[in-house]
Amino acid sequence: MKAKRAEEQAESEAWSQQYRMPPLEGTERAVPWGVRCRHQILAAAYTALVVEGETSEPEWEEIEETARTITRAGWWIDQRFSEPDDLTELLQAATDADRPSENPYF
């Protein structure tokens, strides 16, 4: 189980770098978990919305850009059981507490 978790963590961190996802904020334990949750949520949503759904790549890029603004690890952990189709609505419902006061990516 520990090896599987380490593999998932490495894969999630590589994915985060590849897609320019900002570092998450939270406790020492929450941040790695949040990184894995974010990766799983966004990968599932991409499959459901773009690959199997009717969301275009430019529309997905907007969703992804909004996801980048949420840097609280706890938010991603809280959403881990959400349905991929709900991602856009969940991102819009996120509060200022889930986003940093200054986003260096804008």
Coordinates of C-alpha atoms in Angstrom, one line a residue:
M1 CA 0.0 0.0 0.0
K2 CA 2.8 2.4 0.9
A3 CA 4.5 1.8 -2.5
K4 CA 1.3 2.4 -4.4
R5 CA 0.7 5.6 -2.5
A6 CA 4.3 6.8 -3.3
E7 CA 3.8 5.9 -6.9
E8 CA 0.5 7.9 -7.0
Q9 CA 2.2 10.8 -5.3
A10 CA 5.0 10.9 -7.8
E11 CA 2.6 10.7 -10.7
S12 CA 0.4 13.5 -9.2
E13 CA 3.4 15.7 -8.6
A14 CA 4.7 15.2 -12.2
W15 CA 1.2 15.9 -13.5
S16 CA 1.1 19.1 -11.4
Q17 CA 4.4 20.3 -12.9
Q18 CA 3.4 19.4 -16.5
Y19 CA 0.1 21.3 -16.2
R20 CA 1.6 24.2 -14.3
M21 CA -0.5 23.7 -11.2
P22 CA 0.5 25.9 -8.3
P23 CA 1.7 24.5 -5.0
L24 CA -1.0 23.8 -2.5
E25 CA -1.2 25.3 1.0
G26 CA -2.0 23.3 4.1
T27 CA -0.6 21.1 6.7
E28 CA 2.4 18.8 6.1
R29 CA 0.0 15.8 5.8
A30 CA -2.8 17.6 3.8
V31 CA -0.6 19.0 1.0
P32 CA 0.5 15.7 -0.6
W33 CA -3.1 14.3 -0.2
G34 CA -4.5 17.4 -1.8
V35 CA -2.1 17.1 -4.7
R36 CA -3.3 13.5 -5.3
C37 CA -7.0 14.6 -5.0
R38 CA -6.5 17.5 -7.4
H39 CA -4.9 15.2 -9.9
Q40 CA -7.6 12.6 -9.6
I41 CA -10.5 15.1 -9.7
L42 CA -9.1 17.0 -12.7
A43 CA -8.2 13.8 -14.7
A44 CA -11.7 12.4 -14.1
A45 CA -13.3 15.6 -15.0
Y46 CA -11.3 15.9 -18.2
T47 CA -12.3 12.4 -19.2
A48 CA -16.0 13.0 -18.4
L49 CA -16.3 16.5 -19.8
V50 CA -13.9 16.5 -22.8
V51 CA -13.2 13.0 -23.9
E52 CA -16.7 11.6 -23.2
G53 CA -18.6 14.8 -23.0
E54 CA -19.1 17.9 -25.1
T55 CA -16.7 20.3 -23.5
S56 CA -14.2 21.8 -26.0
E57 CA -10.5 22.1 -25.3
P58 CA -10.7 25.9 -25.0
E59 CA -13.6 25.5 -22.5
W60 CA -11.5 23.0 -20.6
E61 CA -8.6 25.4 -20.5
E62 CA -10.9 27.9 -18.8
I63 CA -11.9 25.3 -16.2
E64 CA -8.3 24.4 -15.7
E65 CA -7.3 28.0 -15.2
T66 CA -10.0 28.4 -12.6
A67 CA -8.8 25.2 -10.8
R68 CA -5.3 26.8 -10.6
T69 CA -6.7 29.6 -8.4
I70 CA -7.6 27.1 -5.7
T71 CA -4.6 26.4 -3.7
R72 CA -6.0 25.2 -0.3
A73 CA -5.3 21.5 -0.1
G74 CA -8.3 21.0 2.1
W75 CA -10.6 22.1 -0.7
W76 CA -9.4 19.5 -3.0
I77 CA -9.6 16.8 -0.3
D78 CA -13.2 17.9 0.5
Q79 CA -14.1 17.4 -3.2
R80 CA -12.6 14.0 -3.7
F81 CA -15.9 12.2 -3.8
S82 CA -17.6 14.8 -6.1
E83 CA -18.9 13.9 -9.5
P84 CA -16.7 15.0 -12.5
D85 CA -19.7 16.8 -14.0
D86 CA -20.0 19.0 -10.9
L87 CA -16.4 20.4 -11.2
T88 CA -17.3 23.7 -12.9
E89 CA -20.0 24.5 -10.3
L90 CA -17.7 23.5 -7.4
L91 CA -15.0 25.7 -8.7
Q92 CA -17.3 28.7 -8.9
A93 CA -18.6 28.0 -5.4
A94 CA -15.1 28.0 -3.9
T95 CA -14.6 30.9 -1.5
D96 CA -11.8 33.4 -1.1
A97 CA -10.5 31.3 1.7
D98 CA -9.7 28.6 -0.9
R99 CA -7.7 31.0 -3.0
P100 CA -4.5 32.9 -2.1
S101 CA -4.8 36.6 -1.7
E102 CA -2.2 37.1 -4.4
N103 CA -2.0 34.7 -7.4
P104 CA 1.4 34.8 -8.9
Y105 CA 0.1 33.0 -12.0
F106 CA -1.9 36.0 -13.2

